[in-house]
Coordinates of C-alpha atoms in Angstrom, one line a residue:
X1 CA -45.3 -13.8 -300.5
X2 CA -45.1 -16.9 -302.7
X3 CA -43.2 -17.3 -306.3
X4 CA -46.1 -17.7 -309.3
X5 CA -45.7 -19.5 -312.0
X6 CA -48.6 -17.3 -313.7
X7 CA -47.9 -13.2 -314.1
X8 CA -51.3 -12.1 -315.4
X9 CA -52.9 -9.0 -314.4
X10 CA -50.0 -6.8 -316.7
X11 CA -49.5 -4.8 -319.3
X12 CA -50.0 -6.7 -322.6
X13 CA -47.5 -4.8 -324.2
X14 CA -45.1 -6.6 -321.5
X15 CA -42.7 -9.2 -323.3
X16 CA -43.9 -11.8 -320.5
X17 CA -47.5 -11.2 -320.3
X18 CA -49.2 -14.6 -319.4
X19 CA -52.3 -15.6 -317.9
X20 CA -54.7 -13.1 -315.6
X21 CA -53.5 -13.6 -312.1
X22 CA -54.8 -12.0 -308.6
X23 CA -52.9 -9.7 -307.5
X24 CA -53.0 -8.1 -304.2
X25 CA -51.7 -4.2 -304.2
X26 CA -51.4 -2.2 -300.6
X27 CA -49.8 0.4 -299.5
X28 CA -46.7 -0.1 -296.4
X29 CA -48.1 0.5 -292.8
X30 CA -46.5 3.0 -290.6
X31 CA -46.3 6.5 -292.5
X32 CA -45.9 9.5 -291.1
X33 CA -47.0 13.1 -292.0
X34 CA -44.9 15.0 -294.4
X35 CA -42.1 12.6 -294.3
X36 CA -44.3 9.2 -294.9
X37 CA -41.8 5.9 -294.8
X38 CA -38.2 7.9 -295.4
X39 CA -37.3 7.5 -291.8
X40 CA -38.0 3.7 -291.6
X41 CA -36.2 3.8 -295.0
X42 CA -33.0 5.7 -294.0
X43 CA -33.0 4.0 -290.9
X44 CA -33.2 -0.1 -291.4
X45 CA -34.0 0.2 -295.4
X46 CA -33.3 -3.7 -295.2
X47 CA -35.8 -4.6 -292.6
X48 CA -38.5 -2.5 -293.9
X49 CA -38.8 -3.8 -297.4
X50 CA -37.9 -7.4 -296.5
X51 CA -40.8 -7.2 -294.4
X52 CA -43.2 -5.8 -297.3
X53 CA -43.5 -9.1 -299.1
X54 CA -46.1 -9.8 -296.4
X55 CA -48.2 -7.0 -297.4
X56 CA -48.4 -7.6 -300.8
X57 CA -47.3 -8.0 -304.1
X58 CA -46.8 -4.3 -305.3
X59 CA -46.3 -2.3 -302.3
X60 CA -46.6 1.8 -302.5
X61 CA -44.2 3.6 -300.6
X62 CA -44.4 6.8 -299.7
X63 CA -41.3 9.4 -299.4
X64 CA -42.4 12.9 -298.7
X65 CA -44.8 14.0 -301.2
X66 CA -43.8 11.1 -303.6
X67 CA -44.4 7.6 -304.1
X68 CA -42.6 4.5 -305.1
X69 CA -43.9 1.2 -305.2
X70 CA -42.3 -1.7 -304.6
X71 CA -42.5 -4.8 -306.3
X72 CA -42.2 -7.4 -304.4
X73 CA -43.0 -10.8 -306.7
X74 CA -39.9 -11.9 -309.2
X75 CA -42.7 -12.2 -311.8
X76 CA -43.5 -8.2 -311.4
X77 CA -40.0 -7.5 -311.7
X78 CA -39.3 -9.8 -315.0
X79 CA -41.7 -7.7 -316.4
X80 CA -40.3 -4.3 -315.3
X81 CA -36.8 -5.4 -316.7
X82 CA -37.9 -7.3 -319.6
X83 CA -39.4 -4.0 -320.8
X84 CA -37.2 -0.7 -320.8
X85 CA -39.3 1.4 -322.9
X86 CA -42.0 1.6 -320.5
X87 CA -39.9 1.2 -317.5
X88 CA -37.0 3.4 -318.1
X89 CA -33.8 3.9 -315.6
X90 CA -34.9 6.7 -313.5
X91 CA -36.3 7.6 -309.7
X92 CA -34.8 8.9 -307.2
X93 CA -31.6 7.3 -307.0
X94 CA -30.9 7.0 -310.6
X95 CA -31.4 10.7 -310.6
X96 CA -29.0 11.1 -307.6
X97 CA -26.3 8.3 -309.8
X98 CA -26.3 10.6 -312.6
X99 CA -24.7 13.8 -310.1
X100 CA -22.0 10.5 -309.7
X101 CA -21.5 9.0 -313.3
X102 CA -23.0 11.2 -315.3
X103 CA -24.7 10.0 -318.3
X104 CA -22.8 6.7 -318.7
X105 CA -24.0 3.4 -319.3
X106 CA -25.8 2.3 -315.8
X107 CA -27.6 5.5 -315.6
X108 CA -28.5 6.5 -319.3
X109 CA -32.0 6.7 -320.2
X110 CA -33.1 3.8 -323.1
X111 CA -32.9 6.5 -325.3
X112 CA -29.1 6.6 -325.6
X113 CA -28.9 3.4 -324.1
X114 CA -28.3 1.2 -327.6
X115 CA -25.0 3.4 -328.3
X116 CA -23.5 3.3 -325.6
X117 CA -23.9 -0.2 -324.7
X118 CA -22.6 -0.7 -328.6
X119 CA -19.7 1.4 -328.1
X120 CA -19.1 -0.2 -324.7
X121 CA -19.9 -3.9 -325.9
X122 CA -16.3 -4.6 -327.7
X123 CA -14.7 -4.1 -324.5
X124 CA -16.7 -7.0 -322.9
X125 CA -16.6 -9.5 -324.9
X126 CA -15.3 -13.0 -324.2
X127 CA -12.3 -12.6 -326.5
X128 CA -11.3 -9.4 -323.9
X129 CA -12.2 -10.7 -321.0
X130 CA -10.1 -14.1 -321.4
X131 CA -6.9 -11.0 -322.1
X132 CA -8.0 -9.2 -318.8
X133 CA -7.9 -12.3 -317.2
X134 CA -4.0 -12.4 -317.0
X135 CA -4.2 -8.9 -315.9
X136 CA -6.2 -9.9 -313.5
X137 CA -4.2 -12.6 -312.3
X138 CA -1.4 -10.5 -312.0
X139 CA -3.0 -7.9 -309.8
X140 CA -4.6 -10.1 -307.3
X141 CA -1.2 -11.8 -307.2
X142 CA 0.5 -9.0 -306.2
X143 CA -2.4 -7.6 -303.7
X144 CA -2.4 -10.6 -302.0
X145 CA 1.8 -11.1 -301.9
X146 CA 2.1 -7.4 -299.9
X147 CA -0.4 -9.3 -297.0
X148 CA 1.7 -10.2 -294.0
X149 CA 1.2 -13.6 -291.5
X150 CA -0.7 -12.0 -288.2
X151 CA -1.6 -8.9 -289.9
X152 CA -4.9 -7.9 -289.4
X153 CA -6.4 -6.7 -292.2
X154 CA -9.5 -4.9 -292.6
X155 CA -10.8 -7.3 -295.3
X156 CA -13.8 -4.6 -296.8
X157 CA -10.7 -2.3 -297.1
X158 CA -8.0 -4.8 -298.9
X159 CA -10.7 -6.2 -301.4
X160 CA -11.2 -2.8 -302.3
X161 CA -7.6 -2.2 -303.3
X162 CA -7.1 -5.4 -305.0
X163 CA -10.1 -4.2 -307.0
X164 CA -8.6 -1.0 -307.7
X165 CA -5.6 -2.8 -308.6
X166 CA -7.6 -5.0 -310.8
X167 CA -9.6 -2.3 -312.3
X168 CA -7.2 0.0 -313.1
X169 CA -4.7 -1.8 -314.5
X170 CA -7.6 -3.6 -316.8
X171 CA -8.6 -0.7 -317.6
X172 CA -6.1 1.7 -317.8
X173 CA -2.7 -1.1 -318.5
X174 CA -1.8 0.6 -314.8
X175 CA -2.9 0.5 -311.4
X176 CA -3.3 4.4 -309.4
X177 CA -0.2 5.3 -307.3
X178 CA -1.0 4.3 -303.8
X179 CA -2.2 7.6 -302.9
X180 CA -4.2 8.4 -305.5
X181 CA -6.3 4.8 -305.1
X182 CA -6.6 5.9 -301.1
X183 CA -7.9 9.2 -302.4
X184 CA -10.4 7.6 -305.0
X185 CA -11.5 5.2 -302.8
X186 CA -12.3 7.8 -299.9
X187 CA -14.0 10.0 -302.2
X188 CA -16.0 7.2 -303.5
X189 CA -17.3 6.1 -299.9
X190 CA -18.2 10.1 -299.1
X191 CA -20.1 10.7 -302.4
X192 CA -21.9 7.1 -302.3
X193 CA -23.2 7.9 -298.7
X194 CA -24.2 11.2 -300.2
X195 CA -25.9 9.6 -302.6
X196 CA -28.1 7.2 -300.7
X197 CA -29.2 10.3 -298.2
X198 CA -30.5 11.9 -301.1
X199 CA -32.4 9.3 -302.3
X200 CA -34.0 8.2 -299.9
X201 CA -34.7 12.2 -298.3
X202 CA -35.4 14.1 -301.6
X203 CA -35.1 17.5 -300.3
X204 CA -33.5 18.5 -303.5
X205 CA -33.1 22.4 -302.2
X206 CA -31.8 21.5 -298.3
X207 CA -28.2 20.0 -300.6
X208 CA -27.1 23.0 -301.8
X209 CA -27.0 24.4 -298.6
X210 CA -23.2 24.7 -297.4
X211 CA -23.2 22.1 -294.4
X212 CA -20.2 20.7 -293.4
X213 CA -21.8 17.2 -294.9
X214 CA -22.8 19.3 -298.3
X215 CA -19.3 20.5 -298.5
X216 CA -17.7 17.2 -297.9
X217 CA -19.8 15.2 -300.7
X218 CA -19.5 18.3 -303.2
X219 CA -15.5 18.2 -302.3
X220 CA -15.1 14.7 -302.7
X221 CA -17.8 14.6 -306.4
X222 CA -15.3 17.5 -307.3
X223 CA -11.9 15.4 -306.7
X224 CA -13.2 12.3 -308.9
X225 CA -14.0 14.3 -311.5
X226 CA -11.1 16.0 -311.9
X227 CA -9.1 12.6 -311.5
X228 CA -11.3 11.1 -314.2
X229 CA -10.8 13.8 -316.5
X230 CA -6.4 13.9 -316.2
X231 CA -6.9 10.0 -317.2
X232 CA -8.9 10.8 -320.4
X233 CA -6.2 14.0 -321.2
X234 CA -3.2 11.9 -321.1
X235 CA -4.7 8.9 -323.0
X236 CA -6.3 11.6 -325.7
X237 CA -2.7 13.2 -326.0
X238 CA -1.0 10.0 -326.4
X239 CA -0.4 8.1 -329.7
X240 CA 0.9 4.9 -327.7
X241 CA -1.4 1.9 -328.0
X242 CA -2.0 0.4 -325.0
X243 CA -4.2 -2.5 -325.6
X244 CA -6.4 -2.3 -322.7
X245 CA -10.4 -1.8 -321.8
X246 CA -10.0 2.1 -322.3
X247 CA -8.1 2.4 -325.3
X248 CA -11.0 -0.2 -326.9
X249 CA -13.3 2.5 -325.9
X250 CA -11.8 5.7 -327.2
X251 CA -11.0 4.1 -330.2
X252 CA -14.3 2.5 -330.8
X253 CA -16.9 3.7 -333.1
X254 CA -20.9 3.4 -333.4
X255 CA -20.7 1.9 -336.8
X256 CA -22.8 -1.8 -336.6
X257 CA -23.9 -2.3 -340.0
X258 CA -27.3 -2.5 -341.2
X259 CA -29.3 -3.4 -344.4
X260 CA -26.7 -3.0 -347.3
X261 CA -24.2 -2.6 -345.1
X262 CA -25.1 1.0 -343.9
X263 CA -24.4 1.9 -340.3
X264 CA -28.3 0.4 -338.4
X265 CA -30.8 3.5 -338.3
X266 CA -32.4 4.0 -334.7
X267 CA -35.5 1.4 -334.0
X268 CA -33.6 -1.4 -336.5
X269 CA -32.7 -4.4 -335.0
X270 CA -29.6 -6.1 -334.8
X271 CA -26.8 -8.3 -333.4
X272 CA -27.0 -6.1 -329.9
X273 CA -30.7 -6.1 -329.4
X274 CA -31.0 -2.4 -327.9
X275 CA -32.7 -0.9 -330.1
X276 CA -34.4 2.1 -328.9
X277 CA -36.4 5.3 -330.0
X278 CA -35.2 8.3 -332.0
X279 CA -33.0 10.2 -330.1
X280 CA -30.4 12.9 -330.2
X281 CA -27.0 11.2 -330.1
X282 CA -23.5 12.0 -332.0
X283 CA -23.4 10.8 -335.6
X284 CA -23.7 6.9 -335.7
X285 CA -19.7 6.1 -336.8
X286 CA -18.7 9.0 -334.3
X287 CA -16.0 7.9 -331.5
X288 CA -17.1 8.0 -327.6
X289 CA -16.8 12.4 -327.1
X290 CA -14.4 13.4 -324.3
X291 CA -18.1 13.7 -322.1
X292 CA -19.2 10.1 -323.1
X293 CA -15.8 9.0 -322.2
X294 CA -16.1 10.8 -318.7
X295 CA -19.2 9.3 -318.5
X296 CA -18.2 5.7 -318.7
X297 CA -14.8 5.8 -317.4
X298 CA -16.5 7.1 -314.3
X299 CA -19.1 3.9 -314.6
X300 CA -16.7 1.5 -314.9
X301 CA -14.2 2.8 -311.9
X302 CA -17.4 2.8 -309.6
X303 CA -19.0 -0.5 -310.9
X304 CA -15.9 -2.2 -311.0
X305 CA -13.8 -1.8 -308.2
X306 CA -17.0 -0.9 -305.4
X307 CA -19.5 -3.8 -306.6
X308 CA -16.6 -6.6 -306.6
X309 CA -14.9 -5.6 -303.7
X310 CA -17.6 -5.7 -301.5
X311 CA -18.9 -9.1 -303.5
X312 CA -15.6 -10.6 -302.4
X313 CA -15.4 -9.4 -298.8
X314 CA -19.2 -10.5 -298.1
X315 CA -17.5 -13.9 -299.7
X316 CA -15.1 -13.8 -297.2
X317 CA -16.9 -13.2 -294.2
X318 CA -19.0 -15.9 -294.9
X319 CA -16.2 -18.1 -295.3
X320 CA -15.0 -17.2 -292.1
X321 CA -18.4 -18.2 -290.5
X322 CA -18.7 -21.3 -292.2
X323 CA -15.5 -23.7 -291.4
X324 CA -17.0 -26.3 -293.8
X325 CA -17.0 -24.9 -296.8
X326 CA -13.8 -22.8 -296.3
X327 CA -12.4 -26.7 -296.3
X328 CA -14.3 -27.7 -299.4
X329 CA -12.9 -24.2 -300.8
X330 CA -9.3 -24.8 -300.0
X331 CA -9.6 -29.0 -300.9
X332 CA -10.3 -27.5 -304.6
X333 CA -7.9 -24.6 -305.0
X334 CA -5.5 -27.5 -303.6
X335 CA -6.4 -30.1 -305.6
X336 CA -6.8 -27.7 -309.1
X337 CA -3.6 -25.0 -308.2
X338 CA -0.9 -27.4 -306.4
X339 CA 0.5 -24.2 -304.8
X340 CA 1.1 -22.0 -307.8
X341 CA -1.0 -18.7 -308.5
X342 CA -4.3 -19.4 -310.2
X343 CA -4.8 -18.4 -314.0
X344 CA -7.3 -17.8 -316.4
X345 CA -7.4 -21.7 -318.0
X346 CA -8.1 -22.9 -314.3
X347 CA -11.6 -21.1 -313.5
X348 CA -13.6 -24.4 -315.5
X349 CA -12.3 -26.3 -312.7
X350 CA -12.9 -23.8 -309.8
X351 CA -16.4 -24.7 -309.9
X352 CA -16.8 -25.2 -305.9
X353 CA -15.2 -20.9 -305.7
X354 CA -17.9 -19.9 -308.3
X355 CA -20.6 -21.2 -306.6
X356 CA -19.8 -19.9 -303.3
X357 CA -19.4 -16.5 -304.7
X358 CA -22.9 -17.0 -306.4
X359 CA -24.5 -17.6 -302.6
X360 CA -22.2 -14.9 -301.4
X361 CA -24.2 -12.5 -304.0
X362 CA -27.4 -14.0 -303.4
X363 CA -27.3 -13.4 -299.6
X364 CA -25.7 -10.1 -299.7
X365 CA -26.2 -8.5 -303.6
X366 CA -24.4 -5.7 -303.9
X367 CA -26.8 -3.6 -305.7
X368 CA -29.3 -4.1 -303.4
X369 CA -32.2 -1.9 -304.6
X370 CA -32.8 -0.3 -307.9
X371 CA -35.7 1.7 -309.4
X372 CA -36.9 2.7 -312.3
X373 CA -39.8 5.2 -313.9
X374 CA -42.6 4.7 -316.3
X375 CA -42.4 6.3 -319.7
X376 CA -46.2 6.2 -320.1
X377 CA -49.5 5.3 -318.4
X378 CA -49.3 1.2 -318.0
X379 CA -50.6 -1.6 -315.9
X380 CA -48.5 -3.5 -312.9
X381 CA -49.8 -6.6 -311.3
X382 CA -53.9 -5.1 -312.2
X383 CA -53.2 -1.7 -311.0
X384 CA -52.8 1.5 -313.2
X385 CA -49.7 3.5 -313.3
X386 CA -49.2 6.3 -314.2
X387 CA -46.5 7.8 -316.6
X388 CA -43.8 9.3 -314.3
X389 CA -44.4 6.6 -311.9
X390 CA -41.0 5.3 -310.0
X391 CA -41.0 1.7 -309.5
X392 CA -39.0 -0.1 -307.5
X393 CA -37.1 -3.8 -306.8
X394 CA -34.9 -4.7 -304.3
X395 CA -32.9 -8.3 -305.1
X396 CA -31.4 -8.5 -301.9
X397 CA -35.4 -8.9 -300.9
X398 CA -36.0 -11.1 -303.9
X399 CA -33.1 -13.2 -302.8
X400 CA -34.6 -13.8 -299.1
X401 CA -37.8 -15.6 -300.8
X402 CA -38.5 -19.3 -299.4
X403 CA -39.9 -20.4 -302.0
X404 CA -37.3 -19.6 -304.4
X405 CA -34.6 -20.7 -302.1
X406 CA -35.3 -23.1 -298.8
X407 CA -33.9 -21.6 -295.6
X408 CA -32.9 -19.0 -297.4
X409 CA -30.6 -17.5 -294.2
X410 CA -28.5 -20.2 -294.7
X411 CA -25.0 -20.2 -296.6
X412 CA -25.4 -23.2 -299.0
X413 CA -23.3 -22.9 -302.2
X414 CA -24.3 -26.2 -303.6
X415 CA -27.5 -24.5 -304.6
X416 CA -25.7 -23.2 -307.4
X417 CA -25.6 -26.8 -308.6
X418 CA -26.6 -27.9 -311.9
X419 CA -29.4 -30.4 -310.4
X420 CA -30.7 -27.7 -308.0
X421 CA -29.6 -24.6 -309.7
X422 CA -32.5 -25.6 -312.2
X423 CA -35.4 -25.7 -309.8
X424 CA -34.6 -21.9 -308.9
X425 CA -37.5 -19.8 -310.3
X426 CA -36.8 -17.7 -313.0
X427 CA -36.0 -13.6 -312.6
X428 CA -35.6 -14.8 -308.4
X429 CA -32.4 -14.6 -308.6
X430 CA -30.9 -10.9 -309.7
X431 CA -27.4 -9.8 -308.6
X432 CA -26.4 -8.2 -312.3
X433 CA -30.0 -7.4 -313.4
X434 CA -31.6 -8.9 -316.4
X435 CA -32.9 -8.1 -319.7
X436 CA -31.4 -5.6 -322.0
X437 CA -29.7 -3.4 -319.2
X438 CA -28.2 -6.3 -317.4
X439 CA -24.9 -5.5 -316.3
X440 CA -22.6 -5.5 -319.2
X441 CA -19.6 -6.7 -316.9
X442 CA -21.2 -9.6 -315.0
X443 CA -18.8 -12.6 -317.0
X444 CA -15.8 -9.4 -316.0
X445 CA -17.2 -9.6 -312.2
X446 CA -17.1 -13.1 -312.0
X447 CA -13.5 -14.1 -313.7
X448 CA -12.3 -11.1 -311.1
X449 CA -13.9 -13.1 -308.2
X450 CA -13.4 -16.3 -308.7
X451 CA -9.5 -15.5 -309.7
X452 CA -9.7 -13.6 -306.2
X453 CA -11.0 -16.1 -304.3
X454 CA -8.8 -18.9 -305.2
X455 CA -5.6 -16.8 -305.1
X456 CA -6.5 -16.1 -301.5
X457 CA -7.6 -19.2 -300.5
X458 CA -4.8 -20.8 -301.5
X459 CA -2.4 -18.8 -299.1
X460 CA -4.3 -17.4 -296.7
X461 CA -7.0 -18.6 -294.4
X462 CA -8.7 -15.1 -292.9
X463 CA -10.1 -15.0 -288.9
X464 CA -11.7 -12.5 -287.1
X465 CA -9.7 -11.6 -284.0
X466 CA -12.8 -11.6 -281.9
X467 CA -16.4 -12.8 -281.7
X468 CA -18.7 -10.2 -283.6
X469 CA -21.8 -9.7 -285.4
X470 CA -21.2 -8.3 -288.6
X471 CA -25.1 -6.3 -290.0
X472 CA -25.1 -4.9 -293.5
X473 CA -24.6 -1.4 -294.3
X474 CA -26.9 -0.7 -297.0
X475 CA -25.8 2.8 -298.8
X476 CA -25.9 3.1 -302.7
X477 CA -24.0 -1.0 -302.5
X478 CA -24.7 -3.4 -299.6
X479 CA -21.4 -3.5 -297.5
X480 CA -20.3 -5.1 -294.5
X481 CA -18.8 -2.3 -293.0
X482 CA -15.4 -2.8 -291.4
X483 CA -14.4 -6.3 -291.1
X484 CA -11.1 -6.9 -289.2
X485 CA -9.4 -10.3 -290.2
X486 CA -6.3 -11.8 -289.1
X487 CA -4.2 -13.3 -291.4
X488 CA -3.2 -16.9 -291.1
X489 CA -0.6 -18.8 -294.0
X490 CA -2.5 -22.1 -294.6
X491 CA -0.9 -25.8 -295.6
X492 CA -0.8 -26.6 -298.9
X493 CA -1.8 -30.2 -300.0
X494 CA 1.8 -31.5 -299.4
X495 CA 1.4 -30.3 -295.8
X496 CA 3.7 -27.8 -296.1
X497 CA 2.8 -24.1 -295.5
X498 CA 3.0 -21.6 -298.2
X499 CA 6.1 -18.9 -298.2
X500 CA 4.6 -15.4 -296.9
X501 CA 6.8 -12.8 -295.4
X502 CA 5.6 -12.7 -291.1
X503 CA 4.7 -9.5 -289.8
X504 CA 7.0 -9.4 -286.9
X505 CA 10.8 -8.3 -287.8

C-alpha cells in the first residue's frame, strides 16, 4: 500500500474530493463462521490490520454478523475526518466509550458536538495552557522528587501518577489523595479492558450476565462514576474561585455571538467552525448541566492522564533502547536547564524532547484505532456505503507506512525536522486526529510531555534491570504493559551528579 497524491473515486460532497483514482476494495482473508475476523482481532489486533494494507485500500472486516471496513490509505481517512456529517463518531467502540464517558466531548455525536466543543474550547486555549503550564511544572517536579536512586520503578505505572498528578491538579487546583489516584487508576485499567472486549466481541446480551469479569467492569464503571460525581458536588456547592480548567467549565456558557450580536443559531458559522445540524441541546447561553459536566470531567480524567502517560512511558522505553538519542536528549536539557527544574518559557528550546516525543507517538499512538459510522448512503474509495456503515482507521497502521516514513521500525526523531518534517504526506501522520474533532487537548498533551520529559531527563537516566522484549498491549490505548526501570541519578553538565535521596537507608 502506497501514499497517493490523488484521492478520486469519493464522495463529491467530501471537502477533499480530487481527481478519479483506482481504487482496490477486498475483503480480509481468514474468516470464520459466526464469529468472522473477531478472534484474529482480539487476539493480535496489531498484526492483523498492519497486515491489511497489502490487501487493499478499503478493507471489510467482518465481526459476527457485522462489518467494518478499514481504511487503509491516509487519503481515505482525510476524507473520513475531514467530513463529520457523513462520517459521524460511532461503531462499536464509540458505542462501548459512551458506557465510559458518557456523552462528553470524544464520544458525542456531531449533533451536539459544536456546544460542547464551544463550551469546552475556553479551557484550551493558549492563554490557559501557558497558566497550566506552571501547574504542570510543579507536578512533574514533585512526581519525579519522591523517585529514589536504585529504585525500580515500574515506569507505565509512575507516568501514570505523574499524569494524575498533572491532571488533577490542572484540572481540579489539586491532585487525588494517594488512594483515591490508586483507586481511579485501577478502575480505569478494568473498565478500559472491558471496553476493548466489547468491541471487538459485540455480544451485547452475554455482558449483562453476572460473571465474575461482568461484575468487576460494572464495579469498577460504578466507582468512577461516583468519584466523578463528589468532585462536581463540592465544586457546585462551593462559592470559592479556583481558577483552574474545571471551574472555566462550570462557569462557561454557550453564548458565541452571531449576526447582531445574538448568540449563533445552529448551522451558522463562526469563529469555532463546528457548526452542525439542528439538534436538541440546552438553551444556547445555558452553563455546562451537572450531566454535561459529568460527561466531560469524565473525558478529560481519561484523555488526560491515560493517553499521556502511556505517550510518555513508550517515550521512555525507547529512550532506554536507543543510547544515542537519550545523549542528544540529556546534551539539550543540559545545555537549556543548567540543573534547575524545566518551566514553561523553556519548551521553544526543548526542540530535540518534542521531537522525540513526536516519533514516540508515531511509533506507538496511543489511540491506536478509532471508527466511525455513516449518517447516510455515500461513496468511499469507488465503493457504496451504506448509511449505518462503521468505518474504521487505525494510525498506529497509518504510521507504519514506508512511503510516508522510510524504515519506518526505526526510532528516528529528526524526522520531526523542519527540512524532513515537510516531505511527510499529509493526513499520514495522526496521533490527535484531524479535522473538526481533532483532539481539543493536543497543544495540553504536548506542553505536559515535553515538560515531563526534560524534568526526567535531567535527573534521571531510566534502565531496565534485565534484557526483555517489550510487545504492545493494544486495549482501548496502545500500552506497553509493565515496564520495570531502574533508576539511575545522571551528571549534570558540570559533571557533578544531581542531589536525589538513595533508596538504601
Amino acid at each position: 500500500m502506497g501514499i497517493r497524491g490523488a484521492a478520486g473515486g469519493r464522495a463529491t460532497r467530501g471537502p477533499v474530493a480530487a481527481a478519479p483514482h483506482t481504487w482496490t476494495v477486498s475483503t480480509a482473508p481468514g474468516g470464520v463462521p459466526l464469529l468472522g475476523h473477531a478472534l484474529p482481532l482480539w487476539r493480535r489486533p496489531l498484526d492483523f490490520l498492519a497486515s491489511l494494507p497489502a490487501h487493499g485500500d478499503l478493507v471489510a472486516i467482518r465481526l459476527g454478523p457485522q462489518r467494518v471496513w478499514l481504511a487503509c490509505d491516509p487519503a481515505l481517512v482525510q476524507q473520513i475526518l475531514m467530513d463529520p456529517r457523513t462520517y459521524d463518531k460511532g461503531g462499536p467502540l464509540y458505542d462501548t466509550m459512551r458506557m465510559v464517558l458518557g456523552n462528553g466531548l470524544v464520544t458525542c455525536t456531531q449533533g451536539v458536538h459544536r456546544r460542547q466543543r464551544r463550551l469546552a474550547q475556553p479551557c484550551f486555549r493558549p492563554s490557559r495552557i501557558a497558566d497550566y503550564a506552571e501547574v504542570m511544572s510543579a507536578e512533574i517536579g514533585a512526581a519525579v522528587g519522591e523517585w529514589r536512586s536504585g529504585r525500580t520503578l515500574d515506569v507505565t505505572d509512575a507516568m501514570m501518577d505523574l499524569s494524575a498528578r498533572v491532571t488533577t491538579g490542572v484540572l481540579m487546583s489539586t491532585s487525588l489523595d494517594p488512594g483515591l489516584a490508586a483507586e481511579v487508576r485501577a478502575c480505569l485499567s478494568t473498565v478500559m479492558r472491558g471496553v476493548l472486549l466489547r468491541a471487538v466481541v459485540p455480544l451485547g446480551p452475554l455482558y449483562k450476565l453476572p460473571t465474575p469479569g461482568n461484575r468487576r467492569f460494572d464495579r469498577a464503571l460504578a466507582r468512577l462514576h461516583h468519584i466523578i460525581d463528589g468532585i462536581i458536588a463540592e465544586r457546585r456547592g462551593s462559592t470559592a474561585r479556583h481558577g483552574d480548567l474545571l471551574d472555566t467549565l462550570l462557569r462557561a456558557t454557550d453564548d458565541a455571538p452571531g449576526p447582531g450580536g445574538h448568540p449563533a443559531p445552529e448551522g451558522t458559522p463562526s469563529k469555532c467552525p463546528h457548526a452542525t445540524a439542528p439538534q436538541e441541546a440546552p438553551h444556547e447561553q445555558d452553563p455546562l448541566t451537572d450531566q454535561e459536566a459529568h460527561d466531560q470531567l469524565m473525558t478529560f480524567l481519561v484523555a488526560g492522564i491515560e493517553t499521556t502517560a502511556l505517550a510518555l512511558a513508550w517515550t521512555l522505553h525507547l529512550l532506554a533502547a536507543h543510547p544515542e538519542e537519550e545523549r542528544r536528549l540529556h546534551a539539550e536539557v543540559d545545555s537549556v536547564l543548567a540543573g534547575r527544574p524545566p518551566a514553561p518559557d523553556d519548551l521553544p528550546r526543548l526542540g530535540h524532547a518534542r521531537r522525540v516525543v513526536t516519533e514516540a507517538l508515531r511509533m506507538y499512538p496511543p489511540g491506536w484505532a478509532l471508527t466511525r459510522v455513516t449518517t447516510t448512503d455515500t461513496t468511499l474509495a469507488g465503493h457504496r456505503l451504506a448509511a449505518g456503515s462503521t468505518v474504521l482507521y487505525s494510525a498506529y497502521v497509518l504510521h507504519q507506512d514506508p512511503v510516508a516514513f522510510p524504515d519506518p521500525q526505526r526510532f528516528d526523531p529528526d524526522r520531526w525536522l523542519p527540512e524532513r518534517a515537510g516531505s511527510v504526506p499529509g493526513g499520514a501522520m495522526l496521533p490527535f486526529a484531524a479535522g473538526n474533532r481533532k483532539c481539543i487537548g493536543d497543544h495540553f498533551a504536548m506542553t505536559e510531555a515535553v515538560l515531563a520529559l526534560a524534568a526526567i531527563a535531567a535527573r534521571w537516566r531510566l534502565r531496565p534491570p534485565s534484557a526483555r522484549t517489550v510487545r504492545p498491549v493494544p486495549a482501548a490505548v496502545l500500552s506497553p504493559g509493565p515496564l520495570p526501570m531502574v533508576c539511575e541519578p545522571r551528571r549534570g553538565p558540570d559533571g557533578t551528579a544531581p542531589a536525589v535521596p538513595s533508596e538504601a537507608p
